[in-house]
Coordinates of C-alpha atoms in Angstrom, one line a residue:
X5 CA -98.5 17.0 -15.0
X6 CA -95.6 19.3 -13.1
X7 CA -96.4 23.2 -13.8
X8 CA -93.4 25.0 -15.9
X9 CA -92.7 28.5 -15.7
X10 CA -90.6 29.9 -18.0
X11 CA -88.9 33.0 -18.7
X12 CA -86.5 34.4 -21.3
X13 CA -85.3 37.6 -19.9
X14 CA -86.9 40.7 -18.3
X15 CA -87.0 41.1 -14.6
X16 CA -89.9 38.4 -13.5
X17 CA -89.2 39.2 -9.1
X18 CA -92.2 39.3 -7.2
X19 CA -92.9 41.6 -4.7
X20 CA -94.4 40.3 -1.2
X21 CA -95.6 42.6 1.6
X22 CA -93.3 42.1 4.8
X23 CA -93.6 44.3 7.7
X24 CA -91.7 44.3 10.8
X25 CA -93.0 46.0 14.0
X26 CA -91.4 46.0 17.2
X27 CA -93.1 48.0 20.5
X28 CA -91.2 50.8 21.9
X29 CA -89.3 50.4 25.5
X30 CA -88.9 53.7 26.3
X31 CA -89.8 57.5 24.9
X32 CA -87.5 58.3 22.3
X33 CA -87.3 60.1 18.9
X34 CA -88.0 58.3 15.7
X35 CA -84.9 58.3 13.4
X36 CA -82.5 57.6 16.9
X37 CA -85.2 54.8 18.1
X38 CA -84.2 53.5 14.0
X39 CA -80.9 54.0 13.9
X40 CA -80.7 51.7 17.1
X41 CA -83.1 49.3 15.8
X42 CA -81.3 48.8 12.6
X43 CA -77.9 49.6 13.0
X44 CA -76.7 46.8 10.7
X45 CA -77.5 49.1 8.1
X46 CA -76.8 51.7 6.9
X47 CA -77.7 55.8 8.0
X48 CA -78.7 56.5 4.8
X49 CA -80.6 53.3 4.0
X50 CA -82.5 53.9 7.2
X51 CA -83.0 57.8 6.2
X52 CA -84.4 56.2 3.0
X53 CA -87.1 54.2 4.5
X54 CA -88.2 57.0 6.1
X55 CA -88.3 58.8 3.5
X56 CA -90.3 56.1 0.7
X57 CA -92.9 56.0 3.4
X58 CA -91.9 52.4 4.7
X59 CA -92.0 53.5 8.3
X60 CA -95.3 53.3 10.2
X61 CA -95.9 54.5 13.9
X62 CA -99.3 53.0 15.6
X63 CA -100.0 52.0 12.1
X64 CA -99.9 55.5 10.6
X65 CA -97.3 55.8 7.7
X66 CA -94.7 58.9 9.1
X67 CA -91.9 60.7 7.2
X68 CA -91.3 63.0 10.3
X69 CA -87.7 62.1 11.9
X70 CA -88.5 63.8 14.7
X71 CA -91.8 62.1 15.3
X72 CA -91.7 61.4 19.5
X73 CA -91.9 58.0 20.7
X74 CA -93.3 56.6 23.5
X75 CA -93.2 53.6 25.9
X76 CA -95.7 50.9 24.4
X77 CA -95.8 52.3 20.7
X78 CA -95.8 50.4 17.7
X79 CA -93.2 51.1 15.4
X80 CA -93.3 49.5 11.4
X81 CA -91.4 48.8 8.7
X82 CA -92.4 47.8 5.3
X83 CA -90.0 45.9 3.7
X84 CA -92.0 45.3 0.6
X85 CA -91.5 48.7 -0.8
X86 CA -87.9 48.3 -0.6
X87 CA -87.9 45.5 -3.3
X88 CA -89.0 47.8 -6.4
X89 CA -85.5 49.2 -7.4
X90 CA -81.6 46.9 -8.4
X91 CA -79.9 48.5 -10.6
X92 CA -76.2 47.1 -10.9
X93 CA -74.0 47.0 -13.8
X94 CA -72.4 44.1 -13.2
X95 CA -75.6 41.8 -12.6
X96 CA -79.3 41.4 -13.4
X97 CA -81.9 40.1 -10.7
X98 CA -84.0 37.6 -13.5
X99 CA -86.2 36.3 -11.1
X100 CA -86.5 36.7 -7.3
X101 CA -89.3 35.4 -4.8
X102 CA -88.5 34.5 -1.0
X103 CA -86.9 31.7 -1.4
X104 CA -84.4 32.0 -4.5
X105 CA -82.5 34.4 -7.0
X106 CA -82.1 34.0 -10.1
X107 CA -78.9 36.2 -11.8
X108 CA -77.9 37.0 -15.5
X109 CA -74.1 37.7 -14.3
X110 CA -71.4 39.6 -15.8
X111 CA -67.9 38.1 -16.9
X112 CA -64.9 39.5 -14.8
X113 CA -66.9 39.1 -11.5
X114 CA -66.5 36.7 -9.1
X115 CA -69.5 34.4 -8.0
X116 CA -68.3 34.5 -4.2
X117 CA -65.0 36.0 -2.5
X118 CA -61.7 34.7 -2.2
X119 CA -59.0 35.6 -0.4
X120 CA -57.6 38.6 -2.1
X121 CA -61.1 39.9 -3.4
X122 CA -64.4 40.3 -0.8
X123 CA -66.9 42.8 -1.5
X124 CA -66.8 42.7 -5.6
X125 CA -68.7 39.5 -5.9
X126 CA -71.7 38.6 -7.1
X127 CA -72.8 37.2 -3.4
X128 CA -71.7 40.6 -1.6
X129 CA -73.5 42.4 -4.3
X130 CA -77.2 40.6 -3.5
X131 CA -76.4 40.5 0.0
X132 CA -76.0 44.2 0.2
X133 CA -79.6 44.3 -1.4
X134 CA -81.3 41.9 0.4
X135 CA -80.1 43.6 3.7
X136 CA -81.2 46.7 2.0
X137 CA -84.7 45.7 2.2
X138 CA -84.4 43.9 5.8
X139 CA -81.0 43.4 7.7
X140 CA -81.8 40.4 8.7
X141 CA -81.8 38.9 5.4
X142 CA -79.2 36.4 4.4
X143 CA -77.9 34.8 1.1
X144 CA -76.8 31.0 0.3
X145 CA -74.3 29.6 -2.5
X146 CA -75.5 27.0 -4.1
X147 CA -73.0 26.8 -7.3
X148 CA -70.6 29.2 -9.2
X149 CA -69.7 30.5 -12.3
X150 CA -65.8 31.2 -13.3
X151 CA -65.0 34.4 -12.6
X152 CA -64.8 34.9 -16.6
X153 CA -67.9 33.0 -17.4
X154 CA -71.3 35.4 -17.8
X155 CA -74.8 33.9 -17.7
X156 CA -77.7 32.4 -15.8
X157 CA -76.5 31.1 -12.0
X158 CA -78.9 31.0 -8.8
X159 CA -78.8 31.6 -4.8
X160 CA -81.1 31.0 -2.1
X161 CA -82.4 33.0 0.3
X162 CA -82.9 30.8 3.1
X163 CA -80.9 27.5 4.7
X164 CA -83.6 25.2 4.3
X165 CA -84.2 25.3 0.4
X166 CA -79.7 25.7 0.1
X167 CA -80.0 22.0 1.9
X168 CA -83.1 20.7 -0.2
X169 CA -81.4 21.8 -3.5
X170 CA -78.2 20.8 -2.8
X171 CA -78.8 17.5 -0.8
X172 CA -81.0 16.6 -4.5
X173 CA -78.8 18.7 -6.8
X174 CA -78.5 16.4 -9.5
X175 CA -82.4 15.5 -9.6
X176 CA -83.8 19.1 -9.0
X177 CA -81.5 20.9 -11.7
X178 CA -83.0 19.3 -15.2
X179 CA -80.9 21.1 -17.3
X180 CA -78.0 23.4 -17.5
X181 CA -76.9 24.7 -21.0
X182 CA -73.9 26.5 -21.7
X183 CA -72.9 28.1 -25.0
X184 CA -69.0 29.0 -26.3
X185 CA -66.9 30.3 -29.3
X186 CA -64.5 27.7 -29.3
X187 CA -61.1 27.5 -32.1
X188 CA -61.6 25.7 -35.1
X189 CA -64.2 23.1 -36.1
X190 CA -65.1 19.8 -34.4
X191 CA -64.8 16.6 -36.3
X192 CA -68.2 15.8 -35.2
X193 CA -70.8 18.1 -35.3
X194 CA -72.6 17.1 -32.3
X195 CA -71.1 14.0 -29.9
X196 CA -70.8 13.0 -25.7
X197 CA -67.4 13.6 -24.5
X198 CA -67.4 11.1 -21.4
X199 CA -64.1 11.6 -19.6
X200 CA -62.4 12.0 -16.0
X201 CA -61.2 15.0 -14.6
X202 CA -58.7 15.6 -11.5
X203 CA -56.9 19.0 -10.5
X204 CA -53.1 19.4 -10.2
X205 CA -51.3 21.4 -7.5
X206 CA -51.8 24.6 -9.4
X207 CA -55.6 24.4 -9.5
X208 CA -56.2 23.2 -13.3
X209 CA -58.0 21.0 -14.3
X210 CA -57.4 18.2 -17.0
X211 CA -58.5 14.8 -18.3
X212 CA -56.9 11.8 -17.4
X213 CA -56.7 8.6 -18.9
X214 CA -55.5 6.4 -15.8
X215 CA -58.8 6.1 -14.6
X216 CA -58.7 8.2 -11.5
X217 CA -60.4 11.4 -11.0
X218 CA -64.4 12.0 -11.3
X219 CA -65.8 11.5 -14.3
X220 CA -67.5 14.3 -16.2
X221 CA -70.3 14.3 -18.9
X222 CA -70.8 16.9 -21.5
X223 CA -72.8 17.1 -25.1
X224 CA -71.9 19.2 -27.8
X225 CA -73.9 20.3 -30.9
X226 CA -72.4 22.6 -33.2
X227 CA -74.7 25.9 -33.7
X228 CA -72.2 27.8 -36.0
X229 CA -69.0 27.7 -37.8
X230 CA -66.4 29.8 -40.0
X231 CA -64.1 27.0 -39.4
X232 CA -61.4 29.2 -37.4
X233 CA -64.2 29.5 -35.0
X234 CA -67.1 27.7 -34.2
X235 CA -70.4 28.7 -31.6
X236 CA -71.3 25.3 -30.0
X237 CA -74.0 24.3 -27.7
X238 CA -73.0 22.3 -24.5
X239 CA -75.7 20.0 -21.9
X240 CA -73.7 19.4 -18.6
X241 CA -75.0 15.7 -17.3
X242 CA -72.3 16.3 -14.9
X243 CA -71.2 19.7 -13.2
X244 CA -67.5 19.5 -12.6
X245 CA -64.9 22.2 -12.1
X246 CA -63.7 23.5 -15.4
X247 CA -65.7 20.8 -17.0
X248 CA -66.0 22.5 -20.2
X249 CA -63.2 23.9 -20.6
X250 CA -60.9 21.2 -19.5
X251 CA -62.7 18.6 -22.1
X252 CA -62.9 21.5 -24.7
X253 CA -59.1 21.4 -24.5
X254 CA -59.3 17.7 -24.3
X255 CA -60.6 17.6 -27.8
X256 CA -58.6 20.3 -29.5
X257 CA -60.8 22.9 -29.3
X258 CA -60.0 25.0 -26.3
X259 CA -62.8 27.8 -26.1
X260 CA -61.3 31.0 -27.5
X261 CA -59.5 33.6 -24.8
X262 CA -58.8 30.7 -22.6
X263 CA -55.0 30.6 -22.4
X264 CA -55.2 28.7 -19.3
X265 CA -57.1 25.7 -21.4
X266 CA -54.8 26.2 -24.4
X267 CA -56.2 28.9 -26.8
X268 CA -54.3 30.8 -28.6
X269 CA -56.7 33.5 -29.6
X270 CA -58.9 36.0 -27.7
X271 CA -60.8 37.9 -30.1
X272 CA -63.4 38.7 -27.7
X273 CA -61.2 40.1 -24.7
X274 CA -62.6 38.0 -22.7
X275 CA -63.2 33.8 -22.0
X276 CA -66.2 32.7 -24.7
X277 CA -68.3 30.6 -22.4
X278 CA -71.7 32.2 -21.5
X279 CA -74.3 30.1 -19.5
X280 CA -77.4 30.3 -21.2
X281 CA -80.0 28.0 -19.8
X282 CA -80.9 26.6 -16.3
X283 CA -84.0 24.3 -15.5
X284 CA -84.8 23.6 -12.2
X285 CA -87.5 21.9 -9.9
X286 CA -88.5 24.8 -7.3
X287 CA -88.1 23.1 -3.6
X288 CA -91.0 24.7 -2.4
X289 CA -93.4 24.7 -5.2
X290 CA -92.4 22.2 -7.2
X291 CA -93.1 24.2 -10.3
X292 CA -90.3 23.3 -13.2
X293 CA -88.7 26.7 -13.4
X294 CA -86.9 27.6 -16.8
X295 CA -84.4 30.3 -17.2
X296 CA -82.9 31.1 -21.0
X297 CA -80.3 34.4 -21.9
X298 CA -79.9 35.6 -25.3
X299 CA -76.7 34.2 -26.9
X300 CA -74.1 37.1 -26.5
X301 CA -73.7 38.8 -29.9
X302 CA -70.0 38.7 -29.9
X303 CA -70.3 35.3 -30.3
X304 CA -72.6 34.8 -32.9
X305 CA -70.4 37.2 -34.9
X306 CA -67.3 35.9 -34.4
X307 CA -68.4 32.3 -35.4
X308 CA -70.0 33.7 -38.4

């Protein structure tokens, strides 16, 4: 039987101890000698490590900047240490170890950068953070949210597992679940939309009936309703662009505050579409990793 770990909020990252030492070349001073070393980051990040005790010299922890250097000396640094504090408004670390991240994510920022926007994205964000704890750390993309969507999404931390997960994407996630506020109430109060999707030259997407584009997969169940509005539950079997909110459309119920899709309402401020739920074989462990968010209350209350 495969292991599950599960976890419904709180911040599950684990903490291994990494420490990088490099030998000396020539006397120096310790905070130059760092400076040099690790001059992808930043002065103050490096002044930090210094001063959290993450710097070692012949294996005896220093906080002395001035602490002389000589030709054949061991210098450390603990990145371990540097893993205890993330605190950004705009995203949550769920669950981190050294292969993958798992993210509770904001709407309104961006997953990755585009050509007008760079550093406020969700990948600049953990990227700054994971170079904060060793420059030579790196981020992957393996999927995105809309800019507008919050919830659960995932990176990796090295190339290897971004290949394994993504070369057997459709086998290692087991489940992605979505929830939206969408306008009025669906005949059916749980069904398969089975459609096809393509995108026309100004980047929307929309179901066809001609039989060309890729088909997409979705299942609904109906959670709530006051009839103008209704909280539904959605399974992706497929993971196309704009997938639900293209068939939402489709149906004639476009999720509330998307005028792009054809609402007509946005009592929210904002797109209604949160993902809750991600399930996922881990590459390396092959544990079945499950991730759940709380519904966001707006939702619940506006479907009441």
């Amino acid at each position: 039987m495969r292991k599950r770990s599960e976890y419904k909020g709180g911040d599950n990252r684990s903490k291994p101890s990494k420490e990088r030492r490099v030998t000396v070349g020539e006397s120096n001073t310790l905070l130059p000698f760092l400076f040099e070393l690790l001059k992808e980051q930043s002065r103050s990040s490096v002044k930090g490590l210094l001063s959290r005790g993450q710097i070692s010299v012949n294996g005896k922890v220093t906080r002395q900047f001035d602490a002389p250097l000589n030709p054949n000396d061991t210098v450390g640094i603990n990145y371990g240490r540097g893993k205890v504090e993330f605190n950004n408004p705009l995203l949550r670390i769920v669950w981190e170890d050294d292969d993958l991240i798992v993210i509770n994510k904001r709407e309104g920022l961006l997953s990755v950068s585009t050509d007008r926007i760079k550093e406020r994205t969700a990948y600049r964000i953990l990227s700054d953070y994971l170079k904060e704890c060793d420059p030579r750390n790196k981020i992957f993309v393996l999927h995105r949210l809309d800019r507008d969507t919050s919830g659960i999404m995932m990176f990796a931390k090295n190339q290897k597992v971004k290949e394994q997960l993504q070369s057997n994407w459709s086998e290692a996630i087991t489940q992605r679940t979505y929830v939206a506020v969408i306008e009025g109430r669906p005949e059916k109060d749980t069904d398969l939309i089975v459609s096809n999707l393509v995108e026309n030259k100004h980047m929307q997407v929309y179901v066809t009936q001609d039989g060309d584009g890729k088909e997409a997969i979705t299942r609904y169940r109906l959670l709530q309703t006051n009839n103008r509005y209704s909280l539904v539950e959605l399974d992706l079997e497929t993971g196309r662009k704009n997938q639900i909110r293209a068939q939402m459309q489709s149906i004639g119920h476009p999720i509330a505050g998307d005028s792009k899709y054809g609402a007509e309402t946005n009592p929210a401020g904002r797109l209604m579409l949160h993902a809750r739920r991600l399930c996922f074989i881990h590459p390396v462990t092959g544990e079945e990793m499950r991730f759940e968010t709380r519904i966001p209350e707006k939702f619940t209350s506006t479907a009441k």
